[in-house]
Amino acid sequence: EMAFAERLQEINDIKIPDNFDYAKINSLGSEAKDKLQKIKPKTLGQAANISGINPTDIQILMVLMGR
């Protein structure tokens, strides 16, 4: 449980640039791209809380942000 809590905190701390273009990420599904473009979350933690965004989408974003 401690490792899971630490991982969640790490995700909450990773910032997403304001001008991040989700449309260019081929590995994200169209629903995820649309929701992320519309909502424009500030952190990966916020993105993870969006309905329709799955853990795989968050992992893809983490890789792209160098985490």
CSV table of N, CA, C and O in Angstrom, one decimal:
chain,number,residue,atom,x,y,z
A,1,GLU,N,0.8,-1.2,0.0
A,1,GLU,CA,0.0,0.0,0.0
A,1,GLU,C,0.9,1.3,0.0
A,1,GLU,O,0.5,2.3,-0.6
A,2,MET,N,2.0,1.2,0.7
A,2,MET,CA,2.9,2.4,0.7
A,2,MET,C,3.4,2.7,-0.7
A,2,MET,O,3.5,3.9,-1.1
A,3,ALA,N,3.8,1.7,-1.4
A,3,ALA,CA,4.3,1.9,-2.8
A,3,ALA,C,3.2,2.5,-3.7
A,3,ALA,O,3.5,3.4,-4.5
A,4,PHE,N,2.0,2.0,-3.5
A,4,PHE,CA,0.9,2.5,-4.3
A,4,PHE,C,0.7,4.0,-4.0
A,4,PHE,O,0.5,4.8,-4.9
A,5,ALA,N,0.7,4.3,-2.7
A,5,ALA,CA,0.5,5.7,-2.3
A,5,ALA,C,1.6,6.6,-2.8
A,5,ALA,O,1.3,7.8,-3.2
A,6,GLU,N,2.8,6.1,-2.8
A,6,GLU,CA,3.9,6.9,-3.3
A,6,GLU,C,3.8,7.1,-4.8
A,6,GLU,O,4.1,8.2,-5.3
A,7,ARG,N,3.3,6.1,-5.5
A,7,ARG,CA,3.1,6.2,-6.9
A,7,ARG,C,2.1,7.3,-7.3
A,7,ARG,O,2.2,8.1,-8.2
A,8,LEU,N,1.0,7.2,-6.5
A,8,LEU,CA,-0.1,8.2,-6.7
A,8,LEU,C,0.4,9.6,-6.4
A,8,LEU,O,0.1,10.5,-7.2
A,9,GLN,N,1.2,9.8,-5.4
A,9,GLN,CA,1.7,11.2,-5.2
A,9,GLN,C,2.6,11.6,-6.3
A,9,GLN,O,2.6,12.8,-6.7
A,10,GLU,N,3.4,10.7,-6.8
A,10,GLU,CA,4.3,11.0,-8.0
A,10,GLU,C,3.5,11.5,-9.2
A,10,GLU,O,3.8,12.5,-9.8
A,11,ILE,N,2.4,10.8,-9.4
A,11,ILE,CA,1.5,11.1,-10.6
A,11,ILE,C,0.9,12.5,-10.3
A,11,ILE,O,0.8,13.3,-11.2
A,12,ASN,N,0.5,12.8,-9.1
A,12,ASN,CA,-0.1,14.1,-8.8
A,12,ASN,C,0.8,15.2,-9.0
A,12,ASN,O,0.4,16.4,-9.3
A,13,ASP,N,2.1,15.0,-8.8
A,13,ASP,CA,3.1,16.0,-8.9
A,13,ASP,C,3.7,16.3,-10.3
A,13,ASP,O,4.3,17.3,-10.5
A,14,ILE,N,3.4,15.4,-11.3
A,14,ILE,CA,3.9,15.6,-12.6
A,14,ILE,C,3.0,16.6,-13.4
A,14,ILE,O,1.8,16.4,-13.6
A,15,LYS,N,3.6,17.7,-13.7
A,15,LYS,CA,2.9,18.8,-14.4
A,15,LYS,C,2.8,18.5,-15.9
A,15,LYS,O,3.7,18.0,-16.5
A,16,ILE,N,1.7,18.9,-16.5
A,16,ILE,CA,1.5,18.9,-17.9
A,16,ILE,C,1.6,20.3,-18.5
A,16,ILE,O,0.9,21.2,-18.0
A,17,PRO,N,2.5,20.5,-19.5
A,17,PRO,CA,2.6,21.8,-20.0
A,17,PRO,C,1.3,22.4,-20.6
A,17,PRO,O,0.5,21.6,-21.1
A,18,ASP,N,1.1,23.7,-20.5
A,18,ASP,CA,-0.2,24.3,-20.9
A,18,ASP,C,-0.4,24.1,-22.4
A,18,ASP,O,-1.6,23.9,-22.8
A,19,ASN,N,0.6,24.0,-23.2
A,19,ASN,CA,0.5,23.9,-24.6
A,19,ASN,C,0.7,22.5,-25.1
A,19,ASN,O,0.9,22.3,-26.3
A,20,PHE,N,0.5,21.5,-24.3
A,20,PHE,CA,0.7,20.1,-24.6
A,20,PHE,C,-0.4,19.7,-25.7
A,20,PHE,O,-1.6,19.9,-25.5
A,21,ASP,N,0.1,19.1,-26.8
A,21,ASP,CA,-0.9,18.8,-27.9
A,21,ASP,C,-1.1,17.3,-27.9
A,21,ASP,O,-0.4,16.5,-28.4
A,22,TYR,N,-2.2,16.9,-27.3
A,22,TYR,CA,-2.6,15.5,-27.2
A,22,TYR,C,-2.9,14.9,-28.5
A,22,TYR,O,-2.8,13.7,-28.7
A,23,ALA,N,-3.4,15.7,-29.5
A,23,ALA,CA,-3.7,15.2,-30.8
A,23,ALA,C,-2.6,14.5,-31.5
A,23,ALA,O,-2.8,13.7,-32.4
A,24,LYS,N,-1.3,14.9,-31.2
A,24,LYS,CA,-0.1,14.4,-31.8
A,24,LYS,C,0.3,13.0,-31.3
A,24,LYS,O,1.2,12.4,-31.8
A,25,ILE,N,-0.4,12.5,-30.2
A,25,ILE,CA,0.0,11.3,-29.6
A,25,ILE,C,-0.8,10.1,-30.2
A,25,ILE,O,-2.0,9.9,-29.9
A,26,ASN,N,-0.2,9.4,-31.1
A,26,ASN,CA,-0.9,8.4,-31.9
A,26,ASN,C,-1.4,7.2,-31.0
A,26,ASN,O,-2.4,6.6,-31.3
A,27,SER,N,-0.7,7.0,-29.9
A,27,SER,CA,-1.0,5.8,-29.1
A,27,SER,C,-2.2,6.1,-28.1
A,27,SER,O,-2.7,5.2,-27.5
A,28,LEU,N,-2.7,7.3,-28.0
A,28,LEU,CA,-3.9,7.6,-27.2
A,28,LEU,C,-5.1,7.4,-28.1
A,28,LEU,O,-5.1,7.7,-29.3
A,29,GLY,N,-6.2,6.9,-27.5
A,29,GLY,CA,-7.4,6.7,-28.2
A,29,GLY,C,-8.1,8.1,-28.5
A,29,GLY,O,-7.7,9.1,-27.8
A,30,SER,N,-9.0,8.1,-29.4
A,30,SER,CA,-9.6,9.4,-29.8
A,30,SER,C,-10.4,10.0,-28.6
A,30,SER,O,-10.5,11.2,-28.4
A,31,GLU,N,-11.1,9.1,-27.8
A,31,GLU,CA,-11.8,9.6,-26.7
A,31,GLU,C,-10.9,10.3,-25.7
A,31,GLU,O,-11.2,11.4,-25.2
A,32,ALA,N,-9.8,9.7,-25.4
A,32,ALA,CA,-8.8,10.2,-24.4
A,32,ALA,C,-8.3,11.6,-25.0
A,32,ALA,O,-8.2,12.6,-24.2
A,33,LYS,N,-7.9,11.6,-26.2
A,33,LYS,CA,-7.4,12.9,-26.8
A,33,LYS,C,-8.4,14.0,-26.7
A,33,LYS,O,-8.1,15.1,-26.3
A,34,ASP,N,-9.7,13.7,-27.1
A,34,ASP,CA,-10.7,14.7,-27.0
A,34,ASP,C,-11.0,15.2,-25.6
A,34,ASP,O,-11.0,16.4,-25.4
A,35,LYS,N,-11.0,14.3,-24.6
A,35,LYS,CA,-11.3,14.7,-23.2
A,35,LYS,C,-10.1,15.5,-22.7
A,35,LYS,O,-10.3,16.5,-22.0
A,36,LEU,N,-8.9,15.1,-23.0
A,36,LEU,CA,-7.7,15.8,-22.5
A,36,LEU,C,-7.6,17.2,-23.1
A,36,LEU,O,-7.3,18.2,-22.4
A,37,GLN,N,-7.9,17.3,-24.4
A,37,GLN,CA,-7.8,18.6,-25.1
A,37,GLN,C,-8.9,19.5,-24.5
A,37,GLN,O,-8.6,20.7,-24.3
A,38,LYS,N,-10.1,19.0,-24.2
A,38,LYS,CA,-11.2,19.8,-23.7
A,38,LYS,C,-11.0,20.3,-22.3
A,38,LYS,O,-11.1,21.4,-22.0
A,39,ILE,N,-10.5,19.3,-21.4
A,39,ILE,CA,-10.4,19.6,-20.0
A,39,ILE,C,-9.1,20.3,-19.6
A,39,ILE,O,-9.0,21.1,-18.7
A,40,LYS,N,-8.0,20.0,-20.4
A,40,LYS,CA,-6.7,20.5,-20.2
A,40,LYS,C,-6.2,20.4,-18.7
A,40,LYS,O,-6.0,21.4,-18.0
A,41,PRO,N,-6.0,19.2,-18.2
A,41,PRO,CA,-5.6,19.0,-16.8
A,41,PRO,C,-4.2,19.6,-16.6
A,41,PRO,O,-3.4,19.6,-17.6
A,42,LYS,N,-3.9,20.1,-15.4
A,42,LYS,CA,-2.6,20.7,-15.1
A,42,LYS,C,-1.6,19.6,-14.7
A,42,LYS,O,-0.4,19.9,-14.8
A,43,THR,N,-2.1,18.5,-14.1
A,43,THR,CA,-1.2,17.4,-13.7
A,43,THR,C,-1.7,16.1,-14.2
A,43,THR,O,-2.8,15.9,-14.6
A,44,LEU,N,-0.8,15.1,-14.1
A,44,LEU,CA,-1.2,13.7,-14.5
A,44,LEU,C,-2.3,13.2,-13.5
A,44,LEU,O,-3.1,12.4,-13.9
A,45,GLY,N,-2.2,13.6,-12.3
A,45,GLY,CA,-3.2,13.2,-11.3
A,45,GLY,C,-4.6,13.7,-11.7
A,45,GLY,O,-5.5,13.0,-11.5
A,46,GLN,N,-4.7,14.9,-12.1
A,46,GLN,CA,-5.9,15.5,-12.6
A,46,GLN,C,-6.4,14.7,-13.8
A,46,GLN,O,-7.6,14.3,-13.9
A,47,ALA,N,-5.5,14.4,-14.7
A,47,ALA,CA,-5.8,13.6,-15.9
A,47,ALA,C,-6.4,12.2,-15.6
A,47,ALA,O,-7.3,11.7,-16.2
A,48,ALA,N,-5.7,11.6,-14.6
A,48,ALA,CA,-6.1,10.3,-14.1
A,48,ALA,C,-7.5,10.2,-13.6
A,48,ALA,O,-8.2,9.2,-13.6
A,49,ASN,N,-8.0,11.4,-13.1
A,49,ASN,CA,-9.4,11.4,-12.5
A,49,ASN,C,-10.5,11.7,-13.5
A,49,ASN,O,-11.6,11.8,-13.1
A,50,ILE,N,-10.1,11.9,-14.8
A,50,ILE,CA,-11.1,12.2,-15.8
A,50,ILE,C,-11.7,10.9,-16.2
A,50,ILE,O,-11.1,9.9,-16.5
A,51,SER,N,-13.1,10.9,-16.3
A,51,SER,CA,-13.8,9.7,-16.7
A,51,SER,C,-13.4,9.4,-18.1
A,51,SER,O,-13.4,10.3,-19.0
A,52,GLY,N,-13.1,8.1,-18.4
A,52,GLY,CA,-12.8,7.7,-19.8
A,52,GLY,C,-11.3,7.7,-20.0
A,52,GLY,O,-10.8,7.2,-21.0
A,53,ILE,N,-10.5,8.2,-19.1
A,53,ILE,CA,-9.0,8.1,-19.2
A,53,ILE,C,-8.6,6.9,-18.4
A,53,ILE,O,-8.9,6.8,-17.2
A,54,ASN,N,-7.9,6.0,-19.0
A,54,ASN,CA,-7.5,4.8,-18.3
A,54,ASN,C,-6.0,4.8,-17.9
A,54,ASN,O,-5.3,5.6,-18.4
A,55,PRO,N,-5.6,3.8,-17.1
A,55,PRO,CA,-4.2,3.8,-16.6
A,55,PRO,C,-3.2,3.7,-17.8
A,55,PRO,O,-2.1,4.3,-17.7
A,56,THR,N,-3.6,3.1,-18.9
A,56,THR,CA,-2.7,3.0,-20.0
A,56,THR,C,-2.4,4.4,-20.6
A,56,THR,O,-1.3,4.7,-20.9
A,57,ASP,N,-3.5,5.2,-20.7
A,57,ASP,CA,-3.3,6.6,-21.2
A,57,ASP,C,-2.4,7.3,-20.3
A,57,ASP,O,-1.5,8.1,-20.8
A,58,ILE,N,-2.5,7.2,-19.0
A,58,ILE,CA,-1.6,7.9,-18.0
A,58,ILE,C,-0.2,7.4,-18.2
A,58,ILE,O,0.8,8.2,-18.2
A,59,GLN,N,0.0,6.1,-18.4
A,59,GLN,CA,1.4,5.6,-18.6
A,59,GLN,C,2.0,6.1,-19.8
A,59,GLN,O,3.2,6.5,-19.8
A,60,ILE,N,1.2,6.3,-20.9
A,60,ILE,CA,1.7,6.9,-22.1
A,60,ILE,C,2.2,8.3,-21.9
A,60,ILE,O,3.3,8.7,-22.3
A,61,LEU,N,1.4,9.0,-21.2
A,61,LEU,CA,1.7,10.4,-20.9
A,61,LEU,C,3.0,10.5,-20.0
A,61,LEU,O,3.8,11.4,-20.2
A,62,MET,N,3.1,9.6,-19.1
A,62,MET,CA,4.3,9.6,-18.2
A,62,MET,C,5.5,9.4,-19.0
A,62,MET,O,6.6,10.0,-18.8
A,63,VAL,N,5.5,8.4,-19.9
A,63,VAL,CA,6.6,8.1,-20.8
A,63,VAL,C,7.0,9.4,-21.6
A,63,VAL,O,8.2,9.7,-21.7
A,64,LEU,N,6.0,10.0,-22.2
A,64,LEU,CA,6.3,11.2,-23.0
A,64,LEU,C,6.8,12.4,-22.2
A,64,LEU,O,7.6,13.2,-22.7
A,65,MET,N,6.5,12.4,-20.9
A,65,MET,CA,7.1,13.4,-20.0
A,65,MET,C,8.3,13.0,-19.3
A,65,MET,O,8.8,13.7,-18.4
A,66,GLY,N,8.9,11.9,-19.7
A,66,GLY,CA,10.2,11.5,-19.2
A,66,GLY,C,10.2,10.9,-17.8
A,66,GLY,O,11.2,11.0,-17.1
A,67,ARG,N,9.1,10.3,-17.4
A,67,ARG,CA,9.0,9.7,-16.0
A,67,ARG,C,9.0,8.2,-16.1
A,67,ARG,O,8.3,7.6,-16.8
